[in-house]
Every structure is written in C-alpha cells, then in structure tokens.
Amino acid sequence: MFDANISGKFWDYLCGFQPASLCDWPGKVSAVLFFGGCNLRCPTCHNASFAWKNCVSSNIDHLEVLKRVQKNKKWLDGLVLTGGEVTIIPGFEDLLRILSSIGLPMKIDTNGQRPDAVELALRQSMVKTIAVDVKGPWNKYPHLCGGLVSSSEARYRADEIFGLAQGCPERFMFRCTRVPGLTSDDIQEVRSYLPGGFDLHIQKYQECLENGLS
Ligand code: SF4
C-alpha cells in the first residue's frame, strides 16, 4: 500500500491517467500515468499539448489516481509511466520509490536523453521494463527532435544506455517510430546501432492533428 502522505513537486507533472490499457506494455494490462514536460520538441510529437509545456501544473488529483490503481491492482499486470519525458521530472527517483510501494511492476517510456536518470530507475526493482526510443540515424536527430539534440549528443547518450542495457538486457526494449521522412535504410541503420541480442520494435506513426503534421 502506498503512503498517502507522500507529496512532491513531481505530482504537478501528472497530466493524465488511463485506468487500463492493452497497448502501452505489450502483452500486459496496464494502468498508464502521463506526465507533462519534455526535453525534446519532435515535430511529430503526439502529446505536444502537455509534453511541450515548460511549466506543468495539472488539476489531476494524484491521490485519487493512486487509490484507483491500488483498487484495480488485482487485475492489472503493471503500471506504465509515459509522457512527455518522465526522466526529467524533478524528484524522479522519489516518484519511482512511491509508485513501487503499490507493488505493481513498472514500465518507463523514455526518449533516451537522460542516461543518468535511466541508471537511477534501474535501482528500483519494481521497474521491470525501460522502453527507449531511438529516433533515427544520428545525423537526423537534430531534425527529428526539434533541434534540441545534436548528432554527437544523441550518439553519446544512446551508447551510455546501450551499456546499461547490456548489463540487464531483460529490462530494456528499444523502439523506433517510423515518422515521416524516415526511410527503410534509416530504420536499418538504427537497427545496426543496437547491442547484440536486441530487437528494434518498429512503431507505426499515427497522423496527429495536434502538431499540425499529417
Ligand atoms: S520525445 Fe516524445 S514527448 Fe518529447 S517531444 Fe519527442 S515525441 Fe514528444
């Protein structure tokens, strides 16, 4: 049972809650928590309405959300934390600690730009899966991420995460969304970046009116 008295700035970033999802953690029924804010500005972003806010303050009652997750725990397989970008939330490690106390396995979605935070997440035993986006070939990162990460930064950070993943491969998955402009050769190149034994999960790009792209 979680401690209802624990508060933190990180709750201000809670922007959405889906009580049950069949698609956010392959093969599992999961509750999904959406957190706002992101360190990238991908032009193809599907959640720009809350991911691109620098200052997030939602009206969601986190205690009600946690109580609902607790109540549904018996038929849930896990809890997914997604965004936005959860690794940039102030107090991210404390947030993981609190959510761990619910007793459900957790999956974290990340854009891979904070290997230090990914390393912290690995210390929490309830974090069972870290799904890392690899956006495309290194030379396309600036374009794919709204100019907020250089090719060399993308490569360096991904290499850090690949190193972590080699230490506990069962806790990582790597994904690439086939956004407009990404070719089959690009996907092949991304696949070649992964350490041995990892598959690249290709996600279909869904048109999104929110970001003005189609
Ligand atoms: S990393 Fe994800 S949430 Fe952030 S801007 Fe890109 S697509 Fe949106």
mmCIF file of C-alpha atoms and ligand atoms in Angstrom:
data_model
loop_
_atom_site.group_PDB
_atom_site.id
_atom_site.type_symbol
_atom_site.label_atom_id
_atom_site.label_comp_id
_atom_site.label_asym_id
_atom_site.label_seq_id
_atom_site.Cartn_x
_atom_site.Cartn_y
_atom_site.Cartn_z
ATOM 1 C CA MET A 1 0.000 0.000 0.000
ATOM 2 C CA PHE A 2 1.377 3.410 -0.933
ATOM 3 C CA ASP A 3 1.916 6.125 1.640
ATOM 4 C CA ALA A 4 -0.893 8.646 1.019
ATOM 5 C CA ASN A 5 1.014 11.345 2.889
ATOM 6 C CA ILE A 6 3.891 11.482 0.478
ATOM 7 C CA SER A 7 3.752 14.580 -1.628
ATOM 8 C CA GLY A 8 6.157 16.007 -4.116
ATOM 9 C CA LYS A 9 6.591 18.515 -6.891
ATOM 10 C CA PHE A 10 6.503 15.608 -9.348
ATOM 11 C CA TRP A 11 2.737 15.300 -8.913
ATOM 12 C CA ASP A 12 2.355 18.685 -10.629
ATOM 13 C CA TYR A 13 3.568 16.945 -13.778
ATOM 14 C CA LEU A 14 0.844 14.299 -13.737
ATOM 15 C CA CYS A 15 -1.266 15.185 -16.770
ATOM 16 C CA GLY A 16 -3.322 12.127 -17.498
ATOM 17 C CA PHE A 17 -4.412 8.736 -16.308
ATOM 18 C CA GLN A 18 -5.680 5.731 -18.224
ATOM 19 C CA PRO A 19 -7.022 3.068 -15.839
ATOM 20 C CA ALA A 20 -6.498 0.195 -18.263
ATOM 21 C CA SER A 21 -4.550 -0.143 -21.492
ATOM 22 C CA LEU A 22 -3.768 -3.156 -23.648
ATOM 23 C CA CYS A 23 -1.262 -1.410 -25.892
ATOM 24 C CA ASP A 24 1.176 0.530 -23.683
ATOM 25 C CA TRP A 25 3.008 -2.538 -22.414
ATOM 26 C CA PRO A 26 2.998 -5.384 -24.933
ATOM 27 C CA GLY A 27 1.229 -8.455 -23.570
ATOM 28 C CA LYS A 28 0.099 -6.767 -20.377
ATOM 29 C CA VAL A 29 -2.916 -4.969 -19.000
ATOM 30 C CA SER A 30 -1.527 -1.785 -17.553
ATOM 31 C CA ALA A 31 -2.625 1.433 -15.937
ATOM 32 C CA VAL A 32 -0.930 4.410 -17.553
ATOM 33 C CA LEU A 33 0.240 7.632 -15.927
ATOM 34 C CA PHE A 34 1.029 10.518 -18.301
ATOM 35 C CA PHE A 35 3.492 13.167 -17.177
ATOM 36 C CA GLY A 36 3.977 16.521 -18.872
ATOM 37 C CA GLY A 37 7.138 18.283 -19.958
ATOM 38 C CA CYS A 38 9.851 17.119 -22.318
ATOM 39 C CA ASN A 39 13.453 17.977 -23.148
ATOM 40 C CA LEU A 40 12.830 17.500 -26.887
ATOM 41 C CA ARG A 41 10.480 19.084 -29.401
ATOM 42 C CA CYS A 42 9.963 16.395 -32.009
ATOM 43 C CA PRO A 43 7.813 17.902 -34.773
ATOM 44 C CA THR A 44 5.914 14.590 -34.927
ATOM 45 C CA CYS A 45 5.058 14.589 -31.207
ATOM 46 C CA HIS A 46 1.673 13.089 -30.396
ATOM 47 C CA ASN A 47 1.425 14.573 -26.932
ATOM 48 C CA ALA A 48 2.617 18.091 -27.637
ATOM 49 C CA SER A 49 -0.278 19.665 -25.736
ATOM 50 C CA PHE A 50 1.279 18.612 -22.452
ATOM 51 C CA ALA A 51 4.795 17.475 -23.455
ATOM 52 C CA TRP A 52 5.801 20.901 -24.707
ATOM 53 C CA LYS A 53 4.716 22.845 -21.652
ATOM 54 C CA ASN A 54 7.725 24.071 -19.722
ATOM 55 C CA CYS A 55 5.741 24.616 -16.589
ATOM 56 C CA VAL A 56 3.233 21.891 -15.918
ATOM 57 C CA SER A 57 0.603 22.154 -13.257
ATOM 58 C CA SER A 58 -2.338 19.861 -13.735
ATOM 59 C CA ASN A 59 -5.544 19.554 -11.803
ATOM 60 C CA ILE A 60 -5.372 15.802 -11.543
ATOM 61 C CA ASP A 61 -5.762 14.514 -8.010
ATOM 62 C CA HIS A 62 -2.842 12.114 -7.702
ATOM 63 C CA LEU A 63 -4.249 10.515 -4.565
ATOM 64 C CA GLU A 64 -7.420 9.570 -6.396
ATOM 65 C CA VAL A 65 -5.317 8.130 -9.210
ATOM 66 C CA LEU A 66 -3.169 6.108 -6.824
ATOM 67 C CA LYS A 67 -6.222 4.822 -4.958
ATOM 68 C CA ARG A 68 -7.771 3.711 -8.223
ATOM 69 C CA VAL A 69 -4.612 1.892 -9.274
ATOM 70 C CA GLN A 70 -4.461 0.243 -5.861
ATOM 71 C CA LYS A 71 -8.101 -0.805 -6.136
ATOM 72 C CA ASN A 72 -7.585 -2.279 -9.616
ATOM 73 C CA LYS A 73 -4.305 -3.924 -8.725
ATOM 74 C CA LYS A 74 -5.682 -7.451 -8.668
ATOM 75 C CA TRP A 75 -6.370 -7.453 -12.400
ATOM 76 C CA LEU A 76 -3.566 -5.185 -13.564
ATOM 77 C CA ASP A 77 -0.241 -6.573 -14.747
ATOM 78 C CA GLY A 78 1.611 -3.323 -14.381
ATOM 79 C CA LEU A 79 1.924 0.416 -14.326
ATOM 80 C CA VAL A 80 3.291 2.437 -17.244
ATOM 81 C CA LEU A 81 4.892 5.862 -16.821
ATOM 82 C CA THR A 82 4.929 7.838 -20.032
ATOM 83 C CA GLY A 83 4.855 11.399 -21.234
ATOM 84 C CA GLY A 84 6.203 13.744 -22.169
ATOM 85 C CA GLU A 85 9.500 12.623 -20.741
ATOM 86 C CA VAL A 86 9.368 11.149 -17.267
ATOM 87 C CA THR A 87 13.131 11.142 -16.677
ATOM 88 C CA ILE A 88 13.243 14.947 -16.433
ATOM 89 C CA ILE A 89 10.610 15.215 -13.686
ATOM 90 C CA PRO A 90 12.080 16.776 -10.522
ATOM 91 C CA GLY A 91 12.328 14.053 -7.896
ATOM 92 C CA PHE A 92 12.019 11.282 -10.472
ATOM 93 C CA GLU A 93 13.697 8.736 -8.196
ATOM 94 C CA ASP A 94 11.364 9.594 -5.291
ATOM 95 C CA LEU A 95 8.409 9.257 -7.623
ATOM 96 C CA LEU A 96 9.570 5.771 -8.616
ATOM 97 C CA ARG A 97 10.030 4.834 -4.984
ATOM 98 C CA ILE A 98 6.479 5.886 -4.119
ATOM 99 C CA LEU A 99 4.971 4.122 -7.097
ATOM 100 C CA SER A 100 6.994 0.996 -6.315
ATOM 101 C CA SER A 101 5.189 0.768 -2.986
ATOM 102 C CA ILE A 102 1.968 -0.005 -4.854
ATOM 103 C CA GLY A 103 3.516 -3.348 -5.671
ATOM 104 C CA LEU A 104 2.943 -3.428 -9.419
ATOM 105 C CA PRO A 105 5.717 -3.974 -11.956
ATOM 106 C CA MET A 106 6.511 -0.755 -13.806
ATOM 107 C CA LYS A 107 7.466 0.173 -17.335
ATOM 108 C CA ILE A 108 9.035 3.522 -18.178
ATOM 109 C CA ASP A 109 8.975 5.108 -21.613
ATOM 110 C CA THR A 110 11.891 7.412 -22.360
ATOM 111 C CA ASN A 111 13.431 9.299 -25.250
ATOM 112 C CA GLY A 112 16.853 8.174 -24.059
ATOM 113 C CA GLN A 113 18.337 11.603 -23.443
ATOM 114 C CA ARG A 114 18.882 11.109 -19.707
ATOM 115 C CA PRO A 115 21.029 8.003 -19.208
ATOM 116 C CA ASP A 116 21.781 9.181 -15.651
ATOM 117 C CA ALA A 117 18.074 9.022 -14.792
ATOM 118 C CA VAL A 118 17.737 5.659 -16.515
ATOM 119 C CA GLU A 119 20.530 4.399 -14.302
ATOM 120 C CA LEU A 120 18.630 5.635 -11.234
ATOM 121 C CA ALA A 121 15.474 3.909 -12.435
ATOM 122 C CA LEU A 122 17.322 0.613 -12.680
ATOM 123 C CA ARG A 123 17.950 0.761 -8.938
ATOM 124 C CA GLN A 124 14.231 0.305 -8.365
ATOM 125 C CA SER A 125 13.483 -3.392 -8.556
ATOM 126 C CA MET A 126 9.845 -2.769 -9.494
ATOM 127 C CA VAL A 127 10.989 -1.068 -12.718
ATOM 128 C CA LYS A 128 10.910 -4.131 -14.931
ATOM 129 C CA THR A 129 11.000 -2.560 -18.387
ATOM 130 C CA ILE A 130 12.564 0.593 -19.786
ATOM 131 C CA ALA A 131 11.395 1.299 -23.322
ATOM 132 C CA VAL A 132 13.910 3.564 -25.028
ATOM 133 C CA ASP A 133 13.144 5.435 -28.224
ATOM 134 C CA VAL A 134 15.882 5.611 -30.803
ATOM 135 C CA LYS A 135 14.553 8.349 -33.041
ATOM 136 C CA GLY A 136 16.566 7.656 -36.163
ATOM 137 C CA PRO A 137 20.108 7.739 -37.551
ATOM 138 C CA TRP A 138 22.357 10.017 -35.524
ATOM 139 C CA ASN A 139 22.658 12.547 -38.353
ATOM 140 C CA LYS A 140 18.875 13.013 -38.404
ATOM 141 C CA TYR A 141 18.486 13.621 -34.671
ATOM 142 C CA PRO A 142 18.593 17.426 -34.834
ATOM 143 C CA HIS A 143 15.789 17.423 -37.386
ATOM 144 C CA LEU A 144 13.763 14.665 -35.691
ATOM 145 C CA CYS A 145 13.994 16.245 -32.235
ATOM 146 C CA GLY A 146 13.308 19.897 -32.977
ATOM 147 C CA GLY A 147 16.952 20.951 -32.899
ATOM 148 C CA LEU A 148 17.383 20.188 -29.205
ATOM 149 C CA VAL A 149 19.915 17.387 -29.503
ATOM 150 C CA SER A 150 22.961 17.188 -31.735
ATOM 151 C CA SER A 151 24.062 14.063 -33.580
ATOM 152 C CA SER A 152 27.020 13.581 -31.267
ATOM 153 C CA GLU A 153 24.908 14.054 -28.118
ATOM 154 C CA ALA A 154 22.375 11.546 -29.374
ATOM 155 C CA ARG A 155 25.077 9.009 -30.075
ATOM 156 C CA TYR A 156 26.864 9.526 -26.781
ATOM 157 C CA ARG A 157 23.662 9.214 -24.717
ATOM 158 C CA ALA A 158 22.471 6.176 -26.618
ATOM 159 C CA ASP A 159 25.831 4.489 -26.124
ATOM 160 C CA GLU A 160 25.507 5.107 -22.376
ATOM 161 C CA ILE A 161 22.102 3.476 -22.375
ATOM 162 C CA PHE A 162 23.251 0.594 -24.565
ATOM 163 C CA GLY A 163 25.950 -0.032 -21.956
ATOM 164 C CA LEU A 164 23.329 -0.140 -19.189
ATOM 165 C CA ALA A 165 21.142 -2.422 -21.274
ATOM 166 C CA GLN A 166 23.944 -4.909 -21.792
ATOM 167 C CA GLY A 167 24.153 -5.275 -18.010
ATOM 168 C CA CYS A 168 20.453 -6.249 -17.697
ATOM 169 C CA PRO A 169 19.052 -6.953 -21.175
ATOM 170 C CA GLU A 170 15.781 -8.343 -19.801
ATOM 171 C CA ARG A 171 14.847 -4.850 -18.566
ATOM 172 C CA PHE A 172 15.249 -2.953 -21.837
ATOM 173 C CA MET A 173 13.464 -2.640 -25.122
ATOM 174 C CA PHE A 174 14.317 -0.293 -27.981
ATOM 175 C CA ARG A 175 11.782 1.305 -30.257
ATOM 176 C CA CYS A 176 11.737 3.444 -33.354
ATOM 177 C CA THR A 177 8.657 5.188 -34.709
ATOM 178 C CA ARG A 178 8.535 5.369 -38.460
ATOM 179 C CA VAL A 179 7.789 9.072 -38.665
ATOM 180 C CA PRO A 180 7.503 10.920 -41.994
ATOM 181 C CA GLY A 181 10.949 11.291 -43.547
ATOM 182 C CA LEU A 182 12.398 8.147 -42.001
ATOM 183 C CA THR A 183 13.307 5.639 -44.715
ATOM 184 C CA SER A 184 13.756 1.878 -44.640
ATOM 185 C CA ASP A 185 17.508 2.444 -44.857
ATOM 186 C CA ASP A 186 17.272 4.724 -41.832
ATOM 187 C CA ILE A 187 15.477 2.011 -39.878
ATOM 188 C CA GLN A 188 18.144 -0.490 -40.873
ATOM 189 C CA GLU A 189 20.816 1.896 -39.701
ATOM 190 C CA VAL A 190 19.104 2.347 -36.333
ATOM 191 C CA ARG A 191 18.845 -1.421 -36.002
ATOM 192 C CA SER A 192 22.602 -1.691 -36.542
ATOM 193 C CA TYR A 193 23.237 0.601 -33.551
ATOM 194 C CA LEU A 194 21.699 -1.790 -31.023
ATOM 195 C CA PRO A 195 23.884 -4.098 -28.970
ATOM 196 C CA GLY A 196 23.757 -7.782 -29.937
ATOM 197 C CA GLY A 197 20.618 -9.653 -28.939
ATOM 198 C CA PHE A 198 18.234 -6.686 -29.025
ATOM 199 C CA ASP A 199 15.399 -6.305 -31.494
ATOM 200 C CA LEU A 200 14.238 -2.927 -32.706
ATOM 201 C CA HIS A 201 10.482 -2.548 -32.209
ATOM 202 C CA ILE A 202 9.066 -0.517 -35.051
ATOM 203 C CA GLN A 203 6.078 1.623 -34.199
ATOM 204 C CA LYS A 204 3.701 2.846 -36.842
ATOM 205 C CA TYR A 205 3.348 6.586 -36.994
ATOM 206 C CA GLN A 206 -0.204 7.757 -36.473
ATOM 207 C CA GLU A 207 -1.237 11.028 -38.005
ATOM 208 C CA CYS A 208 -1.677 13.685 -35.418
ATOM 209 C CA LEU A 209 -3.647 16.886 -35.884
ATOM 210 C CA GLU A 210 -2.276 18.351 -32.693
ATOM 211 C CA ASN A 211 1.193 19.003 -34.102
ATOM 212 C CA GLY A 212 -0.058 20.148 -37.483
ATOM 213 C CA LEU A 213 1.559 17.242 -39.364
ATOM 214 C CA SER A 214 -0.190 14.626 -41.391
HETATM 215 S S1 SF4 B 1 10.476 12.893 -27.010
HETATM 216 FE FE1 SF4 B 1 8.363 12.140 -27.148
HETATM 217 S S2 SF4 B 1 7.155 13.507 -25.834
HETATM 218 FE FE2 SF4 B 1 9.127 14.519 -26.220
HETATM 219 S S3 SF4 B 1 8.743 15.873 -27.974
HETATM 220 FE FE3 SF4 B 1 9.563 13.903 -28.748
HETATM 221 S S4 SF4 B 1 7.752 12.683 -29.221
HETATM 222 FE FE4 SF4 B 1 7.068 14.369 -27.890
#
